[in-house]
Amino acid sequence: MQEKAILICRYLSICEPDVIDGFQKNGYRVDEFNEKLKEPDYDTVYLKKLSDVILAGDYEFVFSINFFPIISKLCNVLRIPYVCWLVDSPVFQMYSEAVKNECNRIFIFDRALYQQFYPKNTGGIFYLPLAANTEHWDKVCREMTAADRGRYTVDISFIGSLYTEKCPYNQIRMMAEYLRGYLEGVMAAQLKIYGYNFLAEVLTPEIIGQFKEAVSWEAVPEDYEIDDAMFIADEYLGVKVSEMERIQMLNMLAQHFPVHFYTQSDTSVLQNVICCGSAESRFEMPKIFRCSKINLNPTAKSIKTGISQRIWDIMGAGGFLISNYQSELPEYFELGTEIETYGSLEELADKCSYYLQHQEARKKIARKGYEKVKQYHTYKIRIKEMLNILNTSF
């Protein structure tokens, strides 16, 4: 029997080792292409080296985390399927005309994002939620020392970015007073609403035109078709709302509870928060997830309906999680039984207070959430679902 093989183009995404493991558990040999990509649309050195590797091998398909037009264009020429799985939102390269290539099989974890792009390639774009590597998390947690438990056992923890360092809205220096007032009012309203993102809907053609003037709108590549409202909502306003929410959340909770925050962001805007620096993703984060009494997950606003990777990882590591409400969560988990959610920062504070005082309830939810993920949502299972879709789509 001929060995099944795929080629994965790597760029150091933290999901890549788990995806590789998932393919291997489904009987595939996974070869890795580790050339550094300088430009996602066109890089002649990358293109030549990748072409040589593909032509020298016998691969069922080429794979990457997130979508890269340069890989799609090459695979289209070489007539080999290009499979990718979006783990971020937004992914700017999805606006490339290369999304329409016949070779593509693009899997998207956020249903709203899937619905946005599906019409561009109805035979090549699919919805597929993310997953967790419970086997790896279990191994790491089994090897925890007493010192590890002492270090990571805290009341409330959050691992993530404040977005202060990557918020393009903060870089806009000249903006008309009316425009700024309108946008800040819209963002303040979105800040109070969970489970529905309306930012793009309230951007009129006049507002979009004024905004493009204010930011000196740079030309995009010729073969990109940008939805201006969606782009502004995701890349500018959504990032700003996420920044505002995280700062408010951490400062509010830190007034009442010990809050440990692991980040590379500038934390000078925080008060009373215990800032711990960055956390290594493969071997430190699962220990933090498992030992923290409460793990927080405020989903970035650009993820409109989907379940972020952080949710799967916390639950897959056996951690107790309180996440903002996302409309896809009830499709996969029983709220209040396998995961806790909040619909306002006030509700979050109340639930933190309750669960810090009710250890058994907290542990029961964490256990049930972990069991659900381990039974139905591992990378081995999810990759098998992907392969089943692929088998019927070619």
mmCIF file of N, CA, C and O in Angstrom, residues 73-135:
data_model
loop_
_atom_site.group_PDB
_atom_site.id
_atom_site.type_symbol
_atom_site.label_atom_id
_atom_site.label_comp_id
_atom_site.label_asym_id
_atom_site.label_seq_id
_atom_site.Cartn_x
_atom_site.Cartn_y
_atom_site.Cartn_z
ATOM 1 N N LYS A 73 -1.365 30.112 -5.768
ATOM 2 C CA LYS A 73 -1.043 30.355 -7.184
ATOM 3 C C LYS A 73 -0.127 29.271 -7.736
ATOM 4 O O LYS A 73 -0.314 28.790 -8.862
ATOM 5 N N LEU A 74 0.856 28.877 -6.953
ATOM 6 C CA LEU A 74 1.780 27.829 -7.395
ATOM 7 C C LEU A 74 1.049 26.492 -7.529
ATOM 8 O O LEU A 74 1.217 25.784 -8.533
ATOM 9 N N CYS A 75 0.256 26.147 -6.523
ATOM 10 C CA CYS A 75 -0.468 24.874 -6.573
ATOM 11 C C CYS A 75 -1.442 24.841 -7.744
ATOM 12 O O CYS A 75 -1.664 23.785 -8.352
ATOM 13 N N ASN A 76 -2.017 25.986 -8.065
ATOM 14 C CA ASN A 76 -2.942 26.038 -9.196
ATOM 15 C C ASN A 76 -2.219 25.734 -10.504
ATOM 16 O O ASN A 76 -2.739 25.028 -11.370
ATOM 17 N N VAL A 77 -0.997 26.251 -10.645
ATOM 18 C CA VAL A 77 -0.196 25.992 -11.842
ATOM 19 C C VAL A 77 0.241 24.529 -11.906
ATOM 20 O O VAL A 77 0.198 23.884 -12.954
ATOM 21 N N LEU A 78 0.654 23.993 -10.749
ATOM 22 C CA LEU A 78 1.159 22.621 -10.695
ATOM 23 C C LEU A 78 0.045 21.580 -10.600
ATOM 24 O O LEU A 78 0.314 20.374 -10.590
ATOM 25 N N ARG A 79 -1.184 22.055 -10.498
ATOM 26 C CA ARG A 79 -2.353 21.179 -10.425
ATOM 27 C C ARG A 79 -2.269 20.193 -9.261
ATOM 28 O O ARG A 79 -2.469 18.989 -9.403
ATOM 29 N N ILE A 80 -1.977 20.746 -8.101
ATOM 30 C CA ILE A 80 -1.987 19.973 -6.865
ATOM 31 C C ILE A 80 -2.880 20.706 -5.881
ATOM 32 O O ILE A 80 -2.858 21.937 -5.815
ATOM 33 N N PRO A 81 -3.713 20.009 -5.128
ATOM 34 C CA PRO A 81 -4.603 20.690 -4.194
ATOM 35 C C PRO A 81 -3.832 21.471 -3.120
ATOM 36 O O PRO A 81 -2.784 21.019 -2.638
ATOM 37 N N TYR A 82 -4.354 22.632 -2.780
ATOM 38 C CA TYR A 82 -3.827 23.442 -1.682
ATOM 39 C C TYR A 82 -4.891 23.504 -0.589
ATOM 40 O O TYR A 82 -5.982 24.028 -0.796
ATOM 41 N N VAL A 83 -4.558 22.940 0.567
ATOM 42 C CA VAL A 83 -5.472 22.887 1.697
ATOM 43 C C VAL A 83 -4.934 23.803 2.797
ATOM 44 O O VAL A 83 -3.738 23.762 3.113
ATOM 45 N N CYS A 84 -5.799 24.644 3.345
ATOM 46 C CA CYS A 84 -5.370 25.476 4.470
ATOM 47 C C CYS A 84 -6.510 25.578 5.477
ATOM 48 O O CYS A 84 -7.679 25.355 5.158
ATOM 49 N N TRP A 85 -6.142 25.920 6.701
ATOM 50 C CA TRP A 85 -7.098 26.010 7.808
ATOM 51 C C TRP A 85 -6.875 27.347 8.488
ATOM 52 O O TRP A 85 -5.806 27.578 9.064
ATOM 53 N N LEU A 86 -7.852 28.226 8.409
ATOM 54 C CA LEU A 86 -7.723 29.521 9.050
ATOM 55 C C LEU A 86 -7.904 29.374 10.558
ATOM 56 O O LEU A 86 -8.915 28.812 11.016
ATOM 57 N N VAL A 87 -6.939 29.872 11.321
ATOM 58 C CA VAL A 87 -7.016 29.856 12.784
ATOM 59 C C VAL A 87 -7.075 31.274 13.340
ATOM 60 O O VAL A 87 -7.208 31.460 14.544
ATOM 61 N N ASP A 88 -6.930 32.262 12.465
ATOM 62 C CA ASP A 88 -7.008 33.665 12.851
ATOM 63 C C ASP A 88 -8.165 34.329 12.111
ATOM 64 O O ASP A 88 -8.637 33.834 11.087
ATOM 65 N N SER A 89 -8.574 35.467 12.625
ATOM 66 C CA SER A 89 -9.576 36.286 11.948
ATOM 67 C C SER A 89 -9.366 37.730 12.365
ATOM 68 O O SER A 89 -9.307 38.014 13.560
ATOM 69 N N PRO A 90 -9.225 38.643 11.405
ATOM 70 C CA PRO A 90 -9.272 38.412 9.965
ATOM 71 C C PRO A 90 -7.935 37.900 9.425
ATOM 72 O O PRO A 90 -6.919 37.987 10.105
ATOM 73 N N VAL A 91 -7.976 37.360 8.216
ATOM 74 C CA VAL A 91 -6.771 37.018 7.461
ATOM 75 C C VAL A 91 -6.829 37.852 6.188
ATOM 76 O O VAL A 91 -7.631 37.570 5.286
ATOM 77 N N PHE A 92 -6.028 38.893 6.131
ATOM 78 C CA PHE A 92 -6.098 39.871 5.044
ATOM 79 C C PHE A 92 -5.977 39.217 3.675
ATOM 80 O O PHE A 92 -6.636 39.629 2.711
ATOM 81 N N GLN A 93 -5.169 38.169 3.574
ATOM 82 C CA GLN A 93 -4.925 37.526 2.283
ATOM 83 C C GLN A 93 -6.178 36.857 1.709
ATOM 84 O O GLN A 93 -6.203 36.506 0.532
ATOM 85 N N MET A 94 -7.223 36.707 2.511
ATOM 86 C CA MET A 94 -8.463 36.145 1.979
ATOM 87 C C MET A 94 -9.141 37.088 0.988
ATOM 88 O O MET A 94 -10.025 36.680 0.244
ATOM 89 N N TYR A 95 -8.733 38.336 0.957
ATOM 90 C CA TYR A 95 -9.271 39.276 -0.026
ATOM 91 C C TYR A 95 -8.597 39.134 -1.392
ATOM 92 O O TYR A 95 -9.012 39.758 -2.361
ATOM 93 N N SER A 96 -7.557 38.313 -1.465
ATOM 94 C CA SER A 96 -6.867 38.095 -2.735
ATOM 95 C C SER A 96 -7.754 37.321 -3.710
ATOM 96 O O SER A 96 -8.518 36.436 -3.317
ATOM 97 N N GLU A 97 -7.627 37.650 -4.983
ATOM 98 C CA GLU A 97 -8.348 36.919 -6.019
ATOM 99 C C GLU A 97 -7.917 35.457 -6.070
ATOM 100 O O GLU A 97 -8.637 34.604 -6.608
ATOM 101 N N ALA A 98 -6.753 35.150 -5.488
ATOM 102 C CA ALA A 98 -6.270 33.770 -5.464
ATOM 103 C C ALA A 98 -7.197 32.853 -4.676
ATOM 104 O O ALA A 98 -7.148 31.628 -4.840
ATOM 105 N N VAL A 99 -8.057 33.425 -3.827
ATOM 106 C CA VAL A 99 -9.031 32.626 -3.074
ATOM 107 C C VAL A 99 -9.921 31.838 -4.035
ATOM 108 O O VAL A 99 -10.401 30.746 -3.712
ATOM 109 N N LYS A 100 -10.125 32.362 -5.230
ATOM 110 C CA LYS A 100 -11.016 31.732 -6.202
ATOM 111 C C LYS A 100 -10.365 30.568 -6.940
ATOM 112 O O LYS A 100 -11.038 29.873 -7.709
ATOM 113 N N ASN A 101 -9.085 30.319 -6.737
ATOM 114 C CA ASN A 101 -8.392 29.268 -7.486
ATOM 115 C C ASN A 101 -9.025 27.902 -7.268
ATOM 116 O O ASN A 101 -9.415 27.548 -6.147
ATOM 117 N N GLU A 102 -9.063 27.139 -8.339
ATOM 118 C CA GLU A 102 -9.720 25.835 -8.309
ATOM 119 C C GLU A 102 -9.015 24.847 -7.379
ATOM 120 O O GLU A 102 -9.631 23.917 -6.858
ATOM 121 N N CYS A 103 -7.722 25.035 -7.167
ATOM 122 C CA CYS A 103 -6.956 24.095 -6.339
ATOM 123 C C CYS A 103 -7.269 24.224 -4.852
ATOM 124 O O CYS A 103 -6.940 23.344 -4.060
ATOM 125 N N ASN A 104 -7.901 25.320 -4.436
ATOM 126 C CA ASN A 104 -8.061 25.628 -3.014
ATOM 127 C C ASN A 104 -9.102 24.752 -2.323
ATOM 128 O O ASN A 104 -10.182 24.502 -2.858
ATOM 129 N N ARG A 105 -8.755 24.361 -1.102
ATOM 130 C CA ARG A 105 -9.715 23.799 -0.162
ATOM 131 C C ARG A 105 -9.423 24.527 1.157
ATOM 132 O O ARG A 105 -8.528 24.150 1.898
ATOM 133 N N ILE A 106 -10.206 25.573 1.409
ATOM 134 C CA ILE A 106 -9.948 26.475 2.528
ATOM 135 C C ILE A 106 -10.952 26.203 3.641
ATOM 136 O O ILE A 106 -12.170 26.248 3.421
ATOM 137 N N PHE A 107 -10.455 25.916 4.838
ATOM 138 C CA PHE A 107 -11.306 25.631 5.994
ATOM 139 C C PHE A 107 -11.254 26.826 6.943
ATOM 140 O O PHE A 107 -10.177 27.321 7.286
ATOM 141 N N ILE A 108 -12.442 27.284 7.374
ATOM 142 C CA ILE A 108 -12.551 28.492 8.181
ATOM 143 C C ILE A 108 -13.296 28.176 9.476
ATOM 144 O O ILE A 108 -14.380 27.581 9.444
ATOM 145 N N PHE A 109 -12.732 28.587 10.615
ATOM 146 C CA PHE A 109 -13.288 28.217 11.924
ATOM 147 C C PHE A 109 -14.428 29.120 12.377
ATOM 148 O O PHE A 109 -15.201 28.748 13.262
ATOM 149 N N ASP A 110 -14.522 30.317 11.822
ATOM 150 C CA ASP A 110 -15.532 31.287 12.232
ATOM 151 C C ASP A 110 -16.638 31.300 11.185
ATOM 152 O O ASP A 110 -16.386 31.603 10.016
ATOM 153 N N ARG A 111 -17.864 30.949 11.592
ATOM 154 C CA ARG A 111 -18.936 30.807 10.599
ATOM 155 C C ARG A 111 -19.245 32.113 9.889
ATOM 156 O O ARG A 111 -19.553 32.130 8.695
ATOM 157 N N ALA A 112 -19.157 33.229 10.607
ATOM 158 C CA ALA A 112 -19.416 34.521 9.961
ATOM 159 C C ALA A 112 -18.374 34.802 8.887
ATOM 160 O O ALA A 112 -18.704 35.305 7.808
ATOM 161 N N LEU A 113 -17.114 34.464 9.165
ATOM 162 C CA LEU A 113 -16.059 34.643 8.172
ATOM 163 C C LEU A 113 -16.267 33.694 6.995
ATOM 164 O O LEU A 113 -16.068 34.065 5.829
ATOM 165 N N TYR A 114 -16.672 32.469 7.310
ATOM 166 C CA TYR A 114 -16.985 31.497 6.258
ATOM 167 C C TYR A 114 -18.096 32.027 5.344
ATOM 168 O O TYR A 114 -17.994 31.971 4.112
ATOM 169 N N GLN A 115 -19.151 32.563 5.935
ATOM 170 C CA GLN A 115 -20.263 33.076 5.140
ATOM 171 C C GLN A 115 -19.856 34.286 4.301
ATOM 172 O O GLN A 115 -20.386 34.492 3.209
ATOM 173 N N GLN A 116 -18.902 35.062 4.802
ATOM 174 C CA GLN A 116 -18.420 36.215 4.047
ATOM 175 C C GLN A 116 -17.687 35.797 2.778
ATOM 176 O O GLN A 116 -17.877 36.387 1.714
ATOM 177 N N PHE A 117 -16.847 34.748 2.889
ATOM 178 C CA PHE A 117 -15.983 34.392 1.765
ATOM 179 C C PHE A 117 -16.483 33.214 0.934
ATOM 180 O O PHE A 117 -16.023 33.027 -0.192
ATOM 181 N N TYR A 118 -17.413 32.425 1.451
ATOM 182 C CA TYR A 118 -17.902 31.263 0.724
ATOM 183 C C TYR A 118 -18.357 31.579 -0.701
ATOM 184 O O TYR A 118 -18.047 30.824 -1.633
ATOM 185 N N PRO A 119 -19.057 32.689 -0.925
ATOM 186 C CA PRO A 119 -19.494 32.971 -2.310
ATOM 187 C C PRO A 119 -18.348 33.145 -3.302
ATOM 188 O O PRO A 119 -18.556 33.005 -4.514
ATOM 189 N N LYS A 120 -17.146 33.420 -2.836
ATOM 190 C CA LYS A 120 -16.005 33.600 -3.737
ATOM 191 C C LYS A 120 -15.494 32.274 -4.304
ATOM 192 O O LYS A 120 -14.818 32.260 -5.331
ATOM 193 N N ASN A 121 -15.800 31.164 -3.618
ATOM 194 C CA ASN A 121 -15.321 29.858 -4.087
ATOM 195 C C ASN A 121 -16.197 28.780 -3.457
ATOM 196 O O ASN A 121 -15.804 28.132 -2.481
ATOM 197 N N THR A 122 -17.389 28.603 -3.999
ATOM 198 C CA THR A 122 -18.379 27.723 -3.364
ATOM 199 C C THR A 122 -17.958 26.258 -3.327
ATOM 200 O O THR A 122 -18.455 25.492 -2.513
ATOM 201 N N GLY A 123 -17.040 25.879 -4.196
ATOM 202 C CA GLY A 123 -16.584 24.493 -4.181
ATOM 203 C C GLY A 123 -15.322 24.276 -3.385
ATOM 204 O O GLY A 123 -14.859 23.135 -3.235
ATOM 205 N N GLY A 124 -14.751 25.363 -2.856
ATOM 206 C CA GLY A 124 -13.446 25.231 -2.210
ATOM 207 C C GLY A 124 -13.328 25.857 -0.845
ATOM 208 O O GLY A 124 -12.224 25.915 -0.290
ATOM 209 N N ILE A 125 -14.437 26.334 -0.261
ATOM 210 C CA ILE A 125 -14.378 26.946 1.071
ATOM 211 C C ILE A 125 -15.361 26.232 1.989
ATOM 212 O O ILE A 125 -16.533 26.047 1.639
ATOM 213 N N PHE A 126 -14.884 25.841 3.181
ATOM 214 C CA PHE A 126 -15.670 25.026 4.099
ATOM 215 C C PHE A 126 -15.546 25.559 5.524
ATOM 216 O O PHE A 126 -14.557 26.177 5.893
ATOM 217 N N TYR A 127 -16.567 25.276 6.312
ATOM 218 C CA TYR A 127 -16.557 25.627 7.735
ATOM 219 C C TYR A 127 -15.999 24.459 8.537
ATOM 220 O O TYR A 127 -16.414 23.315 8.343
ATOM 221 N N LEU A 128 -15.056 24.737 9.424
ATOM 222 C CA LEU A 128 -14.503 23.701 10.298
ATOM 223 C C LEU A 128 -13.978 24.353 11.574
ATOM 224 O O LEU A 128 -13.057 25.171 11.527
ATOM 225 N N PRO A 129 -14.564 24.023 12.727
ATOM 226 C CA PRO A 129 -14.080 24.610 13.984
ATOM 227 C C PRO A 129 -12.679 24.115 14.329
ATOM 228 O O PRO A 129 -12.188 23.137 13.755
ATOM 229 N N LEU A 130 -12.048 24.786 15.275
ATOM 230 C CA LEU A 130 -10.704 24.423 15.703
ATOM 231 C C LEU A 130 -10.765 23.255 16.682
ATOM 232 O O LEU A 130 -11.799 22.611 16.833
ATOM 233 N N ALA A 131 -9.652 22.948 17.342
ATOM 234 C CA ALA A 131 -9.580 21.737 18.154
ATOM 235 C C ALA A 131 -8.510 21.895 19.230
ATOM 236 O O ALA A 131 -7.879 22.949 19.350
ATOM 237 N N ALA A 132 -8.318 20.836 20.019
ATOM 238 C CA ALA A 132 -7.300 20.843 21.072
ATOM 239 C C ALA A 132 -6.490 19.555 21.016
ATOM 240 O O ALA A 132 -6.993 18.514 20.605
ATOM 241 N N ASN A 133 -5.248 19.652 21.446
ATOM 242 C CA ASN A 133 -4.383 18.474 21.541
ATOM 243 C C ASN A 133 -4.358 18.030 23.000
ATOM 244 O O ASN A 133 -3.414 18.319 23.736
ATOM 245 N N THR A 134 -5.412 17.341 23.418
ATOM 246 C CA THR A 134 -5.525 16.954 24.829
ATOM 247 C C THR A 134 -4.408 16.002 25.242
ATOM 248 O O THR A 134 -3.969 16.016 26.400
ATOM 249 N N GLU A 135 -3.946 15.188 24.324
ATOM 250 C CA GLU A 135 -2.885 14.235 24.647
ATOM 251 C C GLU A 135 -1.604 14.965 25.041
ATOM 252 O O GLU A 135 -0.947 14.610 26.030
#
